[in-house]
Short mmCIF file of C-alpha atoms in Angstrom, two decimals:
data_model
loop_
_atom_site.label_atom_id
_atom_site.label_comp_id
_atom_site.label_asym_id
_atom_site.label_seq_id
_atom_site.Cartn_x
_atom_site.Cartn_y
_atom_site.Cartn_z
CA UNK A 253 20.10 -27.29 48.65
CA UNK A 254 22.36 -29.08 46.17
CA UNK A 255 19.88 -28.26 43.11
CA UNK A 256 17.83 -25.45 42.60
CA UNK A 257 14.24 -26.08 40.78
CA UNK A 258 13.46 -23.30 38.39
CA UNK A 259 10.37 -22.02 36.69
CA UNK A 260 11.11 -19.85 33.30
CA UNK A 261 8.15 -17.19 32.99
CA UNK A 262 8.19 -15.82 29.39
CA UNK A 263 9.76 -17.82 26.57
CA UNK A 264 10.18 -15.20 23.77
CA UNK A 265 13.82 -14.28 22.45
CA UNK A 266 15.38 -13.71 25.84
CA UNK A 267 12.93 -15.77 28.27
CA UNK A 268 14.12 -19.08 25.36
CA UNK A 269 17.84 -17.88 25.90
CA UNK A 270 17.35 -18.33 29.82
CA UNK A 271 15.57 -21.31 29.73
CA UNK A 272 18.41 -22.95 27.42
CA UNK A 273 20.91 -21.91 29.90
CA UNK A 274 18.73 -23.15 33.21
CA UNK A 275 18.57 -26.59 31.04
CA UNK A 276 22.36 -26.63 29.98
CA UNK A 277 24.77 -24.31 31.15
CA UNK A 278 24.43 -23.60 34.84
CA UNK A 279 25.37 -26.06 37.61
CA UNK A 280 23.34 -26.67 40.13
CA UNK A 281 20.23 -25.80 38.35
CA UNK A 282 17.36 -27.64 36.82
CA UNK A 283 14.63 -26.39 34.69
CA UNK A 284 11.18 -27.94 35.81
CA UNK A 285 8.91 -25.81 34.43
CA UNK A 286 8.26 -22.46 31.59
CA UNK A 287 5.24 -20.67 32.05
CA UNK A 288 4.06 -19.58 28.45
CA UNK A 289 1.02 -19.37 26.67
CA UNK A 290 2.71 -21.03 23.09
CA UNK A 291 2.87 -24.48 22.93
CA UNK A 292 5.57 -27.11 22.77
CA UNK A 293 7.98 -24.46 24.44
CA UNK A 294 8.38 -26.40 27.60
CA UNK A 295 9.33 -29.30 26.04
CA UNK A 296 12.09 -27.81 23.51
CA UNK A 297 13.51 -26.84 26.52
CA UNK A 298 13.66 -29.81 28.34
CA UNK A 299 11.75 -28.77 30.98
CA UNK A 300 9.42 -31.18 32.97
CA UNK A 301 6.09 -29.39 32.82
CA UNK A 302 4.52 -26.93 30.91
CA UNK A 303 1.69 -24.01 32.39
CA UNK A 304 0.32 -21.77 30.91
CA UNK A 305 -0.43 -19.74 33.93
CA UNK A 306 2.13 -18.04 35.69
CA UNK A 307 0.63 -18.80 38.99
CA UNK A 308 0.52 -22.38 38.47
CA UNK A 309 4.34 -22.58 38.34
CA UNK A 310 4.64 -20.27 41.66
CA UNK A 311 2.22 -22.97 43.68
CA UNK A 312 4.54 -26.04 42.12
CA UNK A 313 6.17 -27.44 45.03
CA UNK A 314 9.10 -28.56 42.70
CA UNK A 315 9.59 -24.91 42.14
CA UNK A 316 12.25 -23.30 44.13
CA UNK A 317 12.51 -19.93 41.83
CA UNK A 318 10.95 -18.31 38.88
CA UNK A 319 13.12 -16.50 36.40
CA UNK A 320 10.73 -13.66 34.91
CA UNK A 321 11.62 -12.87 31.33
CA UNK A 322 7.90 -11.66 30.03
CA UNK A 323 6.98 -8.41 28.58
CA UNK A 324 8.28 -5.56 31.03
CA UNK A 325 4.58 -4.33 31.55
CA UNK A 326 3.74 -7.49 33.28
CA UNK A 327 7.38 -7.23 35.79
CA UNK A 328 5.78 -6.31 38.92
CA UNK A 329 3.00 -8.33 39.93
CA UNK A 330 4.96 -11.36 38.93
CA UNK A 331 7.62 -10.33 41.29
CA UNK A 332 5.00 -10.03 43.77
CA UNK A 333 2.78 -13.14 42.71
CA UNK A 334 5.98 -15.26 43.07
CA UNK A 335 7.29 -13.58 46.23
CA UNK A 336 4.35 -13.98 47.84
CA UNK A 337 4.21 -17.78 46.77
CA UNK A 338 7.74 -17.60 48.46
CA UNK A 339 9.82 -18.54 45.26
CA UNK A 340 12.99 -16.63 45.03
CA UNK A 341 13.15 -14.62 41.93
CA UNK A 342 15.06 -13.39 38.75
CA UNK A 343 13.54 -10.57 36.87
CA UNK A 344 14.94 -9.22 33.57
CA UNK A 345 15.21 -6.02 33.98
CA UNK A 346 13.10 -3.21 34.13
CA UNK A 347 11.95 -4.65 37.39
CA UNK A 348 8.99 -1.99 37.43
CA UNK A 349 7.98 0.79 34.73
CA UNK A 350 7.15 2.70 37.66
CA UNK A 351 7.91 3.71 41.35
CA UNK A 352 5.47 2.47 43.07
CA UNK A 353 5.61 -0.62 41.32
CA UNK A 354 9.30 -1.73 42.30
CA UNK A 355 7.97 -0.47 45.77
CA UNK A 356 5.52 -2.96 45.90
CA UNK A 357 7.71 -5.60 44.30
CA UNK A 358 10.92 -4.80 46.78
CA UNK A 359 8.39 -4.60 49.76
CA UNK A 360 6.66 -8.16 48.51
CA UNK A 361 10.13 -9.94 48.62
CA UNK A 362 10.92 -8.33 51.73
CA UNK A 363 7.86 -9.31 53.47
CA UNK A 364 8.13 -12.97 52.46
CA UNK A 365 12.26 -13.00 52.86
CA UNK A 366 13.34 -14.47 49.72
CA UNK A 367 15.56 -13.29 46.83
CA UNK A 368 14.62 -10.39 44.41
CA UNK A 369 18.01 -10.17 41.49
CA UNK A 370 17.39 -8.01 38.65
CA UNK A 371 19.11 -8.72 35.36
CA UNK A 372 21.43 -6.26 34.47
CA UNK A 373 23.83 -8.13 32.86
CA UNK A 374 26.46 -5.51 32.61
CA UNK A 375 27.71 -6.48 35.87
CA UNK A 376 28.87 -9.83 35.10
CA UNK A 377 30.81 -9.19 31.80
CA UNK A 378 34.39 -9.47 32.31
CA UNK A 379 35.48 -6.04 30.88
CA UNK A 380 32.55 -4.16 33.46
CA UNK A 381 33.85 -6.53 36.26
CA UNK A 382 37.61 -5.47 35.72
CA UNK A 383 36.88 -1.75 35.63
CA UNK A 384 34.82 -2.24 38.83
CA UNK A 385 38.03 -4.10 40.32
CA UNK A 386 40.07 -1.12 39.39
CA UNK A 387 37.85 1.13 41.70
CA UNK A 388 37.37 -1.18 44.28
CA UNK A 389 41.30 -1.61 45.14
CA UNK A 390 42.25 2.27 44.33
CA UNK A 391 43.98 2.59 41.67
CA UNK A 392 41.04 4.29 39.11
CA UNK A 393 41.29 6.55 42.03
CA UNK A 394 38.08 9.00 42.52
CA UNK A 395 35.69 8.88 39.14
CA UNK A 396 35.24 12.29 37.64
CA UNK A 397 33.60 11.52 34.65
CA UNK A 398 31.73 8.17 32.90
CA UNK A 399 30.06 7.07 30.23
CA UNK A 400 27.66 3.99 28.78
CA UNK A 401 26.73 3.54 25.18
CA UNK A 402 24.08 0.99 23.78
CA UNK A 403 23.04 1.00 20.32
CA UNK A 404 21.35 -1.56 19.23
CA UNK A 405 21.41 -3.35 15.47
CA UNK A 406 17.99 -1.91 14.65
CA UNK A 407 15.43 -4.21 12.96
CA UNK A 408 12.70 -3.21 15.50
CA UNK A 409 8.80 -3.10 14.58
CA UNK A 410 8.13 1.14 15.50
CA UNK A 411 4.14 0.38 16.30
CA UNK A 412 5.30 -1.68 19.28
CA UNK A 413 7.57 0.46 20.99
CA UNK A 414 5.60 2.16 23.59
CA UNK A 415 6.46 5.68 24.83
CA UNK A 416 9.88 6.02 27.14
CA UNK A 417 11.13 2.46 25.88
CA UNK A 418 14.63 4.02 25.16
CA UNK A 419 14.59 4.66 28.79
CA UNK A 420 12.78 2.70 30.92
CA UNK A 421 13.92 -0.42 29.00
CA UNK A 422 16.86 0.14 26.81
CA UNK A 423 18.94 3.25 28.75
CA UNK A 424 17.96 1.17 32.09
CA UNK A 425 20.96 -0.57 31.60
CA UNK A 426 23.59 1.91 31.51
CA UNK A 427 21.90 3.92 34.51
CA UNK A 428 22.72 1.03 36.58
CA UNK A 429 25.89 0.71 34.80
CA UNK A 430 26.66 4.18 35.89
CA UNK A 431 25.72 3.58 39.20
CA UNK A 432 27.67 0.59 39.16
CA UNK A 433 31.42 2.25 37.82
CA UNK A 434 30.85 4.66 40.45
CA UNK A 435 30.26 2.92 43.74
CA UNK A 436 28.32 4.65 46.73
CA UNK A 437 27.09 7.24 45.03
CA UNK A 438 23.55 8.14 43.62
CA UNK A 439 22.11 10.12 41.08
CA UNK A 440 20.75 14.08 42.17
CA UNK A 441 19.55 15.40 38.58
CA UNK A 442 19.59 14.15 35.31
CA UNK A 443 18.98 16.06 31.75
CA UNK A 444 18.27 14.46 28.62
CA UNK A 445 17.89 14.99 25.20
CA UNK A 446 16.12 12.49 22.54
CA UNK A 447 14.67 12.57 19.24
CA UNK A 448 13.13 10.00 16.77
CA UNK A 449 15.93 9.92 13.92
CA UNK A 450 15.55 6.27 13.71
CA UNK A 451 12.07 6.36 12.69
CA UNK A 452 11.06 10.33 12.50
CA UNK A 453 7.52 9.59 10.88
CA UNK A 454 6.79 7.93 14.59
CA UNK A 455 7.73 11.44 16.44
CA UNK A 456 4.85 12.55 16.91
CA UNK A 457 3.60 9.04 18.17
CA UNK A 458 5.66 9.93 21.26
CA UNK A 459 8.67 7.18 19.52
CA UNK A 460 11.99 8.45 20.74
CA UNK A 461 14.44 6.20 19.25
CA UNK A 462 18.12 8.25 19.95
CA UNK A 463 18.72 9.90 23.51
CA UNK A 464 21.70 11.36 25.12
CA UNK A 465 21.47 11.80 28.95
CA UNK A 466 23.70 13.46 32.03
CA UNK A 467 23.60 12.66 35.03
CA UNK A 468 25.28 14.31 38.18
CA UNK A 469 25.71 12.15 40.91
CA UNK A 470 26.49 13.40 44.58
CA UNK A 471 29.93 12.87 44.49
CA UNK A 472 30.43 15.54 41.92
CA UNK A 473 31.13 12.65 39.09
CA UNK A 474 29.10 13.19 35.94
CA UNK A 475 27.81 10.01 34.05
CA UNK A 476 26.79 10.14 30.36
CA UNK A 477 24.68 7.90 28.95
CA UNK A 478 23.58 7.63 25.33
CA UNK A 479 21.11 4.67 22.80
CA UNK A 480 20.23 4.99 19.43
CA UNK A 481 17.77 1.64 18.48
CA UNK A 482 20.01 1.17 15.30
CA UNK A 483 23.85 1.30 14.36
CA UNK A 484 24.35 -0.08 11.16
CA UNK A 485 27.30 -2.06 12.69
CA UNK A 486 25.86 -3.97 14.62
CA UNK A 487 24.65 -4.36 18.70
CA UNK A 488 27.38 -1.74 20.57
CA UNK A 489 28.14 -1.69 24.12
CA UNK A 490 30.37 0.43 25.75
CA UNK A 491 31.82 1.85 29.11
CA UNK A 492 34.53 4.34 30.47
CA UNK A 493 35.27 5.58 33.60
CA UNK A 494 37.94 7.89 33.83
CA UNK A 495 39.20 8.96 37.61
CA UNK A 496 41.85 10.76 39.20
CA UNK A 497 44.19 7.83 39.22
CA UNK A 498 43.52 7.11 35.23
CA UNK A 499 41.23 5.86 32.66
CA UNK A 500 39.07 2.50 31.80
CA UNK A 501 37.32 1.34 28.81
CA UNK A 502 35.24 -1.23 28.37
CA UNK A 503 33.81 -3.26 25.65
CA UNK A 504 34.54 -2.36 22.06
CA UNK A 505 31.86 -4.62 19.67
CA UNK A 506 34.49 -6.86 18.38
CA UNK A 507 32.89 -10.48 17.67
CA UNK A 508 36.35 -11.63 18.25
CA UNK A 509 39.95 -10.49 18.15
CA UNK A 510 41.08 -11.10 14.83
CA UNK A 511 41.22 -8.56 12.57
CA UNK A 512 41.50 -9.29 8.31
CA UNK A 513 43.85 -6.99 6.31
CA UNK A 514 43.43 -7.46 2.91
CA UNK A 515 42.59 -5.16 -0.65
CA UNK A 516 40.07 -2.92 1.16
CA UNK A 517 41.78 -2.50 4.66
CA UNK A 518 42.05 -3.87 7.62
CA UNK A 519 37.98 -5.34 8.57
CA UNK A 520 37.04 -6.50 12.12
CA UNK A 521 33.44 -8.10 12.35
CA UNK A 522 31.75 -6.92 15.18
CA UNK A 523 28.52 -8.71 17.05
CA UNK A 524 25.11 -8.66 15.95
CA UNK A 525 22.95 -9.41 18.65
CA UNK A 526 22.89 -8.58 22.38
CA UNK A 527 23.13 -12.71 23.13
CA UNK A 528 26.02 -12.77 20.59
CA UNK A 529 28.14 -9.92 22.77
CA UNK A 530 27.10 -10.91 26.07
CA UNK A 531 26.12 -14.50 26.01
CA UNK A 532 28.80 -15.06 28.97
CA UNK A 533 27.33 -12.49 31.27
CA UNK A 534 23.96 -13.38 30.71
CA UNK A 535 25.09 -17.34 31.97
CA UNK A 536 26.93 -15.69 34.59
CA UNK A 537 24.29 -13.26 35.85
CA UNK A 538 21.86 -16.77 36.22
CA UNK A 539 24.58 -18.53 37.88
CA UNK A 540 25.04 -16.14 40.30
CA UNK A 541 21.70 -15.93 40.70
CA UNK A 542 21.19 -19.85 41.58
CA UNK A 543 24.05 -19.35 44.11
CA UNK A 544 22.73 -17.11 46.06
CA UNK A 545 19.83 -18.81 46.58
CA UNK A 546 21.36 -22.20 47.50
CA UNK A 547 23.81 -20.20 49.45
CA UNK A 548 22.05 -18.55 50.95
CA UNK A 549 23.52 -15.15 50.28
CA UNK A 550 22.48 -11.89 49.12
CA UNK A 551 21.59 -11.08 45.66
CA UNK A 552 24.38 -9.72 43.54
CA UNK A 553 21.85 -6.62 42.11
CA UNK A 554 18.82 -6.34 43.83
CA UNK A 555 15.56 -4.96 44.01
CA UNK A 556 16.69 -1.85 45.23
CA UNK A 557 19.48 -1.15 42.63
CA UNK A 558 16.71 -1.81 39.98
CA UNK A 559 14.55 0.88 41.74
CA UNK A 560 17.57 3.62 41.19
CA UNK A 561 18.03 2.84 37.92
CA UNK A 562 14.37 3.39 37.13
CA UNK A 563 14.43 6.62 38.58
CA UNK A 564 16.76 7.95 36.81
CA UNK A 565 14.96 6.50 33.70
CA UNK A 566 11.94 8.65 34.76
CA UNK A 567 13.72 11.96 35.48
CA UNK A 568 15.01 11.28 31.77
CA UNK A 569 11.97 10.89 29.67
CA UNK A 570 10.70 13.83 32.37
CA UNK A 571 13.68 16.21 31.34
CA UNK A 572 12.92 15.42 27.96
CA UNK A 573 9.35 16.76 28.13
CA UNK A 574 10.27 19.51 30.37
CA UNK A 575 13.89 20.88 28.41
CA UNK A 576 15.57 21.07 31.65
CA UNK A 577 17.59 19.41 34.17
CA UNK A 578 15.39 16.68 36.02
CA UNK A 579 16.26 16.21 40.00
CA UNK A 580 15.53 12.60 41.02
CA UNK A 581 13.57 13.54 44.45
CA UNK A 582 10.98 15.30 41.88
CA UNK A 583 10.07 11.78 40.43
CA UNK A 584 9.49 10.40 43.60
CA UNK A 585 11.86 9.16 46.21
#
């Protein structure tokens, strides 16, 4: 297959981000289609049709895979609608809010043997692939302890954040980042701690907007991960993995590397926006994506690793409700 035909399903702030790199930025890929009920998005884009039903993209023999990027709530049974019309697919993460839902969406793309990648993005950013190569080849040595940190630049609207957001959509992504600085080991039990200090008048709305979690993995390792919806900063994402050979850090905000000194000190902007910080790994994740499908070859971070990550998300918001240490075979293995 020399080009891959792609359908974009969701066109809001990421889905538009996606489509513009389909259209632009990735070899080997062609935009053909968005699925969104707006107008005149399709066309922006430079894609050749427009639908506003999901399923009309999936039965568009032009159509070779569907890159999901609509509201989280709707993940699943677009996996499965597209699976089923035997589209390989990319689905922004969560893949599924819950377990039985990534079941169904693992077991659809199973059945009909085409490509299920999740979009964790973490992955493919340079500093997260570096520390990984320092595991892989030995000389991190055995992890003992790790951490991920996303805060986000704040801004949000607190009436449309439903309950568990902070994990099941926002905390999602260093789970898997956890999972992924410590290869071939999983997550046994997982307590968390979270609060609405954000926006405390929403508390009682079941809002948690700052969470701190641990989680013990199998291999003795303990992973700590830990959002707050605003930092006054800017967007913040950060990893570490320190082992019994040394230590790695990754990521540190900076929008670039210059740093001003002048009358009030030294001042180093840091990035505002998610697509600002990790506009290459985002590209790359898509590329990666469209290779494996041409290719042939297996997806990069699949249905599966999605599934993981979500439990973990789960035993969170569960050990916040419960004050105690969550195991993950008590949310369902």
């Amino acid at each position: 297959m020399d080009e891959i035909g792609v359908a974009l399903v969701g066109a809001g702030r990421m889905g538009a981000f996606h489509g513009r790199s389909l259209a632009r930025r990735i070899p080997g890929a062609r935009l053909v289609a968005v699925a969104d009920p707006a107008p005149g998005i399709a066309e922006r884009l430079g894609a050749d049709r427009a639908y506003t039903d999901p399923a009309e993209a999936f039965a568009d023999p032009a159509v070779d895979a569907v890159v999901i990027a609509a509201p989280a709530r709707f993940h699943a049974d677009l996996v499965v609608a597209a699976a089923r019309a035997g589209k390989a697919v990319f689905c922004e993460k969560p893949m599924a809010l819950s377990l039985p839902d990534a079941d169904r969406a693992i077991d659809a793309a199973r059945a009909a043997g085409v490509l299920l990648q999740v979009g964790f993005n973490r992955r493919f950013a340079p500093d997260w692939q570096a520390g990984r190569a320092l595991l892989d080849d030995g000389r991190l040595g055995t992890p003992r302890v790790l951490r991920s940190v996303t805060r986000d630049p704040g801004g949000f609207d607190p009436s449309r954040v439903p309950p568990d957001t902070i994990f099941k959509e926002t905390l999602i992504h260093d789970f898997d980042a956890l999972r992924f600085l410590n290869p071939g080991a999983e997550a046994v039990e997982v307590y968390a701690t979270a609060d609405a200090l954000v926006e405390p008048e929403w508390r009682e709305r079941g809002l948690l907007d700052t969470a701190v979690v641990v989680v013990r993995f199998d291999n003795g390792a303990t992973g700590v991960a830990e959002a707050c919806f605003e930092a006054a900063y800017g967007y913040d994402v950060r990893g570490e993995v320190f082992g019994s050979g040394g230590m790695a850090t990754m990521g540190d905000g900076r929008r670039s590397g210059t740093v001003f000194s002048g009358a009030e000190g030294r001042i180093v902007e840091t990035a505002r926006s998610d697509q600002e910080l990790l506009a290459g790994a985002y590209v790359a994740e898509l590329a990666a994506f469209v290779d494996a499908v041409r290719d042939g070859t297996p997806a990069p971070v699949g249905g599966e690793d999605a599934r993981a990550a979500l439990a973990i998300a789960l035993a969170a918001a569960q050990s916040v409700r419960a004050g105690r240490p969550v195991r993950i075979e008590e949310v369902g293995k």
